[in-house]
CSV table of C-alpha atoms and ligand atoms in Angstrom, one decimal:
chain,number,residue,atom,x,y,z
A,137,MET,CA,8.4,-16.9,32.2
A,138,LYS,CA,5.9,-14.6,30.3
A,139,GLN,CA,7.3,-13.7,27.0
A,140,PRO,CA,6.8,-10.3,25.3
A,141,GLN,CA,4.9,-10.4,21.9
A,142,SER,CA,5.4,-8.2,18.8
A,143,ARG,CA,2.2,-6.1,17.7
A,144,ILE,CA,3.9,-4.0,15.0
A,145,LYS,CA,5.8,-5.1,11.9
A,146,ALA,CA,8.3,-2.3,11.1
A,147,VAL,CA,9.6,-4.3,8.0
A,148,GLU,CA,7.9,-7.1,6.2
A,149,TRP,CA,8.3,-9.0,2.9
A,150,ARG,CA,4.8,-9.2,1.1
A,151,GLY,CA,4.5,-11.0,-2.3
A,152,ASP,CA,7.1,-9.0,-4.1
A,153,THR,CA,7.5,-5.9,-2.2
A,154,CYS,CA,9.2,-4.7,0.9
A,155,ARG,CA,6.6,-3.1,3.1
A,156,LEU,CA,7.8,-0.6,5.5
A,157,LEU,CA,5.7,1.1,8.3
A,158,ASP,CA,6.5,4.8,7.8
A,159,GLN,CA,7.8,5.7,11.2
A,160,THR,CA,8.0,9.5,10.4
A,161,ARG,CA,4.1,9.5,10.7
A,162,ILE,CA,3.9,7.7,14.1
A,163,PRO,CA,2.2,8.3,16.4
A,164,GLY,CA,-0.4,10.2,14.3
A,165,ARG,CA,-1.0,7.7,11.5
A,166,GLU,CA,-0.3,4.2,10.6
A,167,THR,CA,0.8,4.2,6.9
A,168,TYR,CA,2.8,2.0,4.9
A,169,ILE,CA,5.4,2.4,2.2
A,170,ASP,CA,5.5,-0.6,-0.4
A,171,CYS,CA,8.9,-0.6,-1.9
A,172,ARG,CA,9.3,-2.6,-5.3
A,173,ASP,CA,12.7,-1.0,-6.2
A,174,TYR,CA,15.8,-1.0,-3.8
A,175,ARG,CA,16.0,2.7,-4.3
A,176,GLU,CA,12.8,3.2,-2.5
A,177,VAL,CA,14.1,1.3,0.6
A,178,VAL,CA,17.2,3.5,0.4
A,179,ASP,CA,15.4,6.7,0.4
A,180,ALA,CA,13.1,5.2,3.4
A,181,ILE,CA,16.4,4.4,5.4
A,182,ARG,CA,17.8,7.9,4.8
A,183,SER,CA,14.5,9.7,5.7
A,184,LEU,CA,14.1,7.6,9.0
A,185,ALA,CA,10.9,6.0,7.6
A,186,VAL,CA,12.4,2.8,8.7
A,187,ARG,CA,15.2,3.2,11.4
A,188,GLY,CA,16.8,1.4,14.4
A,189,ALA,CA,20.0,-0.6,13.9
A,190,PRO,CA,18.6,-4.1,13.3
A,191,ALA,CA,15.5,-2.9,11.4
A,192,ILE,CA,17.5,-1.2,8.9
A,193,GLY,CA,19.7,-4.3,8.6
A,194,VAL,CA,16.6,-6.3,7.7
A,195,ALA,CA,15.3,-3.7,5.4
A,196,GLY,CA,18.8,-3.5,3.7
A,197,ALA,CA,18.6,-7.2,3.1
A,198,PHE,CA,15.2,-7.0,1.4
A,199,ALA,CA,16.6,-4.1,-0.7
A,200,VAL,CA,19.3,-6.5,-1.8
A,201,VAL,CA,16.7,-8.8,-3.1
A,202,LEU,CA,14.8,-6.1,-5.0
A,203,ALA,CA,18.2,-5.0,-6.5
A,204,ALA,CA,18.7,-8.7,-7.6
A,205,ARG,CA,15.4,-8.8,-9.1
A,206,SER,CA,16.0,-5.7,-11.2
A,207,ALA,CA,19.5,-6.7,-12.2
A,208,LYS,CA,18.4,-9.9,-13.7
A,209,ASP,CA,16.5,-8.2,-16.6
A,210,LEU,CA,19.7,-6.1,-17.6
A,211,LYS,CA,22.5,-7.1,-20.2
A,212,GLU,CA,25.2,-6.4,-17.5
A,213,PRO,CA,23.7,-7.2,-14.1
A,214,LYS,CA,26.9,-7.1,-11.9
A,215,PRO,CA,27.6,-3.5,-12.2
A,216,PHE,CA,24.1,-2.5,-11.4
A,217,PHE,CA,23.8,-5.0,-8.5
A,218,GLU,CA,27.3,-3.8,-7.1
A,219,LYS,CA,26.3,-0.1,-7.4
A,220,ALA,CA,23.0,-1.0,-5.5
A,221,LEU,CA,24.9,-2.7,-2.8
A,222,LEU,CA,27.1,0.3,-2.3
A,223,GLU,CA,24.0,2.6,-2.1
A,224,ILE,CA,22.1,0.2,0.3
A,225,ARG,CA,25.2,-0.1,2.6
A,226,GLU,CA,25.9,3.7,2.7
A,227,ALA,CA,22.4,4.8,3.2
A,228,ARG,CA,23.3,5.2,6.9
A,229,PRO,CA,26.8,4.8,8.1
A,230,THR,CA,26.9,4.1,11.8
A,231,ALA,CA,24.5,1.3,12.4
A,232,VAL,CA,26.6,-1.7,11.5
A,233,ASN,CA,23.7,-4.0,11.1
A,234,LEU,CA,23.1,-2.4,7.7
A,235,SER,CA,26.6,-3.2,6.2
A,236,TRP,CA,26.7,-6.4,7.9
A,237,ALA,CA,23.4,-7.4,6.3
A,238,VAL,CA,24.5,-6.4,2.9
A,239,GLU,CA,27.7,-8.3,3.2
A,240,ARG,CA,26.0,-11.3,4.3
A,241,MET,CA,23.6,-11.0,1.1
A,242,ARG,CA,26.6,-10.3,-1.0
A,243,GLY,CA,28.3,-13.6,0.0
A,244,VAL,CA,25.0,-15.6,-1.0
A,245,ALA,CA,24.7,-13.6,-4.2
A,246,GLU,CA,28.4,-14.5,-5.1
A,247,SER,CA,27.8,-18.3,-4.5
A,248,THR,CA,24.5,-18.5,-6.2
A,249,GLY,CA,25.0,-16.1,-9.1
A,250,LEU,CA,22.4,-13.5,-8.4
A,251,ASP,CA,19.5,-16.0,-7.5
A,252,ALA,CA,16.8,-13.6,-6.2
A,253,ASP,CA,14.7,-16.5,-4.8
A,254,ARG,CA,17.9,-17.7,-2.7
A,255,LEU,CA,18.5,-14.1,-1.6
A,256,LEU,CA,14.8,-13.7,-0.5
A,257,GLN,CA,15.2,-17.0,1.6
A,258,GLU,CA,18.5,-15.6,3.2
A,259,ALA,CA,16.7,-12.1,4.0
A,260,GLU,CA,13.8,-13.9,5.5
A,261,ALA,CA,16.3,-16.1,7.5
A,262,LEU,CA,18.1,-13.0,8.8
A,263,HIS,CA,14.8,-11.5,9.7
A,264,ALA,CA,13.7,-14.8,11.6
A,265,GLU,CA,17.0,-14.7,13.4
A,266,ASP,CA,16.5,-11.0,14.6
A,267,ILE,CA,13.1,-12.0,16.0
A,268,GLN,CA,14.6,-14.9,17.9
A,269,PHE,CA,17.5,-12.9,19.2
A,270,ASN,CA,15.1,-10.3,20.7
A,271,LEU,CA,13.4,-13.2,22.5
A,272,ASP,CA,16.7,-14.5,23.8
A,273,ILE,CA,17.7,-11.0,24.9
A,274,ALA,CA,14.6,-10.6,26.8
A,275,ARG,CA,15.1,-13.9,28.7
A,276,HIS,CA,18.6,-13.1,29.6
A,277,GLY,CA,17.4,-9.6,30.7
A,278,LEU,CA,15.3,-11.1,33.5
A,279,GLU,CA,18.6,-12.1,35.2
A,280,LEU,CA,19.4,-8.5,35.9
A,281,PHE,CA,16.3,-7.8,38.2
A,282,ASP,CA,16.4,-8.7,41.9
A,283,ARG,CA,13.3,-6.6,42.4
A,284,LYS,CA,10.6,-4.6,40.9
A,285,ILE,CA,12.1,-1.2,39.7
A,286,SER,CA,11.3,1.8,37.5
A,287,VAL,CA,13.7,2.2,34.6
A,288,GLY,CA,14.6,4.7,32.0
A,289,THR,CA,15.1,4.3,28.3
A,290,TYR,CA,16.2,6.4,25.4
A,291,CYS,CA,15.5,6.5,21.7
A,292,ASN,CA,13.5,3.7,20.4
A,293,THR,CA,14.6,0.1,20.7
A,294,GLY,CA,11.2,-1.7,20.2
A,295,ASP,CA,9.3,-3.6,17.2
A,296,LEU,CA,9.8,-0.4,15.2
A,297,ALA,CA,13.6,-0.6,15.6
A,298,THR,CA,14.0,-4.4,15.0
A,299,GLY,CA,12.6,-7.4,13.4
A,300,GLY,CA,10.7,-8.4,16.5
A,301,VAL,CA,9.9,-7.4,20.0
A,302,GLY,CA,12.8,-5.2,20.4
A,303,THR,CA,16.3,-5.1,22.2
A,304,ALA,CA,16.1,-2.9,25.3
A,305,PHE,CA,12.4,-2.4,24.8
A,306,GLY,CA,11.8,-6.1,24.6
A,307,LEU,CA,13.8,-6.8,27.8
A,308,ILE,CA,12.0,-4.0,29.6
A,309,HIS,CA,8.7,-5.4,28.2
A,310,GLY,CA,9.6,-9.0,29.4
A,311,ALA,CA,10.6,-7.7,32.7
A,312,TYR,CA,7.3,-5.8,33.1
A,313,LEU,CA,5.2,-8.8,32.2
A,314,ASN,CA,7.3,-10.7,34.9
A,315,ASP,CA,6.6,-8.3,37.7
A,316,ARG,CA,10.1,-6.8,37.6
A,317,VAL,CA,9.4,-3.3,36.1
A,318,SER,CA,6.9,-1.0,37.5
A,319,HIS,CA,7.3,2.1,35.4
A,320,VAL,CA,9.3,3.1,32.4
A,321,TYR,CA,10.4,6.7,31.7
A,322,THR,CA,11.2,7.4,28.2
A,323,CYS,CA,13.3,10.2,27.3
A,324,GLU,CA,11.9,12.2,24.4
A,325,THR,CA,15.2,11.9,22.2
A,326,ARG,CA,16.0,15.2,20.6
A,327,PRO,CA,16.2,16.1,17.8
A,328,VAL,CA,13.7,13.7,16.0
A,329,LEU,CA,12.0,12.6,19.3
A,330,GLN,CA,12.0,8.7,18.7
A,331,GLY,CA,11.5,8.5,22.5
A,332,LEU,CA,8.5,10.6,22.6
A,333,ARG,CA,6.9,9.6,19.3
A,334,LEU,CA,7.8,5.9,19.0
A,335,THR,CA,8.9,4.5,22.4
A,336,ALA,CA,5.8,6.2,24.1
A,337,TRP,CA,3.5,4.9,21.3
A,338,GLU,CA,4.9,1.3,21.9
A,339,LEU,CA,4.7,1.6,25.7
A,340,TYR,CA,1.1,2.9,25.4
A,341,LYS,CA,0.1,0.1,22.9
A,342,ASN,CA,1.5,-2.6,25.2
A,343,GLU,CA,-0.1,-1.1,28.3
A,344,ILE,CA,3.1,-0.6,30.2
A,345,PRO,CA,2.8,2.3,32.7
A,346,PHE,CA,5.1,5.1,31.5
A,347,THR,CA,6.0,8.7,31.5
A,348,ALA,CA,7.6,10.7,28.6
A,349,ILE,CA,10.4,13.2,29.8
A,350,CYS,CA,12.4,15.7,28.1
A,351,ASP,CA,16.1,14.6,27.9
A,352,ASN,CA,17.3,17.2,30.4
A,353,MET,CA,15.0,15.7,33.2
A,354,ALA,CA,16.6,12.3,33.4
A,355,ALA,CA,19.4,13.4,35.8
A,356,SER,CA,17.1,14.8,38.3
A,357,LEU,CA,14.9,11.8,38.2
A,358,MET,CA,17.8,9.5,38.9
A,359,ALA,CA,18.9,11.9,41.9
A,360,ALA,CA,15.1,11.6,43.2
A,361,GLY,CA,15.4,7.6,42.9
A,362,ARG,CA,12.6,7.5,40.3
A,363,ILE,CA,15.0,6.1,37.6
A,364,GLU,CA,16.8,3.0,39.1
A,365,ALA,CA,18.3,1.5,36.1
A,366,VAL,CA,18.7,2.5,32.4
A,367,PHE,CA,18.4,0.2,29.4
A,368,LEU,CA,18.9,1.3,25.8
A,369,GLY,CA,20.2,-0.1,22.4
A,370,ALA,CA,23.2,0.4,20.4
A,371,ASP,CA,24.1,1.0,16.9
A,372,ARG,CA,27.6,-0.4,16.7
A,373,ILE,CA,29.6,-1.8,19.6
A,374,ALA,CA,33.5,-1.9,19.2
A,375,ALA,CA,35.7,-4.9,20.5
A,376,ASN,CA,36.4,-3.0,23.7
A,377,GLY,CA,32.8,-2.6,24.5
A,378,ASP,CA,32.5,1.1,23.6
A,379,ALA,CA,29.0,1.7,22.2
A,380,ALA,CA,27.7,4.1,19.6
A,381,ASN,CA,23.9,5.0,20.1
A,382,LYS,CA,21.6,7.9,19.8
A,383,ILE,CA,23.2,11.2,20.6
A,384,GLY,CA,22.6,12.0,24.2
A,385,THR,CA,23.1,8.4,25.3
A,386,TYR,CA,26.7,9.4,26.5
A,387,ALA,CA,25.2,12.1,28.9
A,388,LEU,CA,22.7,9.6,30.3
A,389,ALA,CA,25.6,7.3,31.1
A,390,VAL,CA,27.8,9.8,32.8
A,391,ALA,CA,24.6,10.7,35.0
A,392,ALA,CA,23.9,7.0,35.7
A,393,LYS,CA,27.5,6.5,36.9
A,394,TYR,CA,27.3,9.6,39.1
A,395,HIS,CA,24.1,8.3,40.8
A,396,GLY,CA,25.4,4.9,41.0
A,397,ILE,CA,22.7,3.4,38.9
A,398,PRO,CA,23.1,0.2,36.5
A,399,PHE,CA,23.5,1.4,32.9
A,400,TYR,CA,22.9,-1.4,30.4
A,401,VAL,CA,23.3,-1.5,26.6
A,402,VAL,CA,21.2,-4.2,24.8
A,403,ALA,CA,22.0,-5.4,21.4
A,404,PRO,CA,22.1,-8.4,19.2
A,405,SER,CA,25.5,-9.9,17.8
A,406,SER,CA,24.8,-8.2,14.5
A,407,THR,CA,25.5,-4.8,16.3
A,408,PHE,CA,29.2,-5.9,17.4
A,409,ASP,CA,32.0,-4.7,14.9
A,410,LEU,CA,35.0,-6.5,16.1
A,411,SER,CA,37.1,-5.1,13.5
A,412,LEU,CA,37.0,-1.7,15.3
A,413,ALA,CA,39.4,-1.6,18.4
A,414,SER,CA,37.5,1.1,20.1
A,415,GLY,CA,34.6,3.4,19.7
A,416,ALA,CA,37.0,6.3,18.4
A,417,GLU,CA,36.8,4.5,15.0
A,418,ILE,CA,33.0,4.3,14.7
A,419,PRO,CA,31.8,6.8,11.9
A,420,ILE,CA,29.2,9.2,13.3
A,421,GLU,CA,26.5,10.1,10.8
A,422,GLN,CA,25.9,13.9,10.6
A,423,ARG,CA,22.3,14.9,9.6
A,424,ASP,CA,20.4,17.8,8.3
A,425,ALA,CA,20.2,21.1,10.4
A,426,LYS,CA,16.5,20.9,9.6
A,427,GLU,CA,16.0,18.3,12.2
A,428,ILE,CA,17.0,20.6,14.8
A,429,LEU,CA,15.6,23.8,13.6
A,430,SER,CA,12.2,22.6,12.5
A,431,VAL,CA,11.2,22.4,16.1
A,432,LEU,CA,10.7,26.2,15.7
A,433,GLY,CA,7.8,25.8,13.3
A,434,ASP,CA,6.7,29.1,11.6
A,435,ASN,CA,9.3,30.8,13.6
A,436,THR,CA,12.1,29.5,11.6
A,437,PRO,CA,15.5,31.2,11.5
A,438,PRO,CA,17.5,31.8,8.2
A,439,GLU,CA,18.9,28.7,7.1
A,440,ALA,CA,22.5,30.0,7.6
A,441,TRP,CA,22.3,29.3,11.4
A,442,PRO,CA,25.0,27.1,12.2
A,443,VAL,CA,23.7,23.9,13.7
A,444,TYR,CA,25.7,20.7,14.7
A,445,ASN,CA,23.8,17.6,14.2
A,446,PRO,CA,25.5,14.3,14.9
A,447,ALA,CA,23.1,11.6,15.1
A,448,PHE,CA,25.0,9.3,17.5
A,449,ASP,CA,27.6,9.4,20.3
A,450,VAL,CA,30.0,6.9,21.7
A,451,THR,CA,29.6,5.7,25.4
A,452,PRO,CA,33.0,4.6,26.7
A,453,HIS,CA,32.8,1.0,28.0
A,454,GLN,CA,33.9,2.0,31.6
A,455,LEU,CA,30.4,3.7,31.9
A,456,ILE,CA,28.5,0.6,30.9
A,457,THR,CA,27.4,-2.0,33.6
A,458,GLY,CA,26.7,-4.8,31.1
A,459,ILE,CA,25.9,-5.5,27.6
A,460,VAL,CA,22.9,-7.8,26.9
A,461,CYS,CA,23.0,-9.8,23.6
A,462,GLU,CA,21.3,-13.0,22.6
A,463,ARG,CA,24.1,-15.2,24.1
A,464,GLY,CA,23.8,-13.7,27.5
A,465,VAL,CA,25.1,-10.6,29.6
A,466,LEU,CA,28.5,-9.6,28.9
A,467,LYS,CA,30.6,-7.7,31.6
A,468,ALA,CA,34.0,-6.1,31.9
A,469,PRO,CA,36.6,-6.8,31.1
A,470,TYR,CA,34.7,-6.4,27.7
A,471,ALA,CA,37.7,-6.8,25.4
A,472,GLU,CA,38.2,-10.3,26.7
A,473,ASN,CA,34.6,-11.3,27.3
A,474,ILE,CA,33.3,-9.9,23.9
A,475,GLY,CA,36.1,-11.6,22.3
A,476,SER,CA,35.4,-15.1,23.8
A,477,VAL,CA,31.6,-14.9,23.5
A,478,LEU,CA,31.3,-13.4,19.9
A,479,GLY,CA,34.8,-13.5,18.4
B,1894,MRU,O1,18.6,7.4,14.3
B,1894,MRU,P1,17.9,6.2,14.7
B,1894,MRU,O2,16.3,6.5,15.0
B,1894,MRU,O3,17.9,4.9,13.6
B,1894,MRU,O4,18.5,5.7,15.9
B,1894,MRU,C1,18.3,4.5,16.5
B,1894,MRU,C2,18.9,4.2,17.8
B,1894,MRU,O5,19.9,4.9,18.3
B,1894,MRU,C3,18.5,3.1,18.7
B,1894,MRU,O6,18.7,3.2,20.0
B,1894,MRU,C4,19.4,1.9,18.1
B,1894,MRU,O7,19.4,1.7,16.7
B,1894,MRU,C5,19.1,0.7,18.7
B,1894,MRU,S1,17.9,-0.3,17.8
B,1894,MRU,C6,17.3,-1.5,18.8
């Protein structure tokens, strides 16, 4: 099996800084943000300079290291550290990978008494696991193809969104290298265009044949037989298999079901939240109206225009053909199979 390789580092620890590729500037420019203070990482997470569920988990873990370093010079390190953890955790509420990473780091801090070197080791271990999980996912994903097909994807799930080669993107990349994928349709992903700016850039860099489309074109391409399966990521998966992902995912799942097209959610175990019985309990982040209105450029309307901008929606498990994680491909009945594999 040919294995996909990572070409881009979205998050990296360098010396005493957490280096983030500024994703708000891709594809135009490749610039980096060097964070020496946890608050800079929090700002980068909020502004989407670093984004994608696993990538913000890794960045959050490095932010905890930075917070521990700052705390050690204080008379009262504990309250500062606790406040920092809360701010990091809450920088984005839907992707559970962030709170999962912070809680894992908190456990280490509690048992080692804020030892920043030990915390750095843990953050690097968490990053290394994500890299390995991506490769395991790509390997399991190959089982899903019995012939070479053209696929659709949504938002961004590649190197930029994770620590390694990506989740759905890594799977698609692996399938392409092993002659299972002929073409990729990447939906632009309104409102902030992760599919057009980021996934198209990654497809281009990896020389995978692709076409970028507007989100409202996907159903007609399914009807025409040009999208034969959909692979995309998740930000939080409940115990019953309901999956929160970028707003618009639900509409794609409905269209895939109507056309009888397989619809796969691809995510590592750090994206599952087994404390939630169903997707109805997943908190959905609301974002600034500017993200929607800024497409009008100079022709901007008065700020008072009402805009609804939820960053995610929840796809009911009944619409999901399978969930690919590092342990294999999970299928219905989800509550039972997720519980036995990940519980
Ligand atoms: O708001 P974003 O850009 O962080 O949203 C990202 C997504 O919805 C991705 O599909 C998801 O995080 C999967 S990451 C491998």
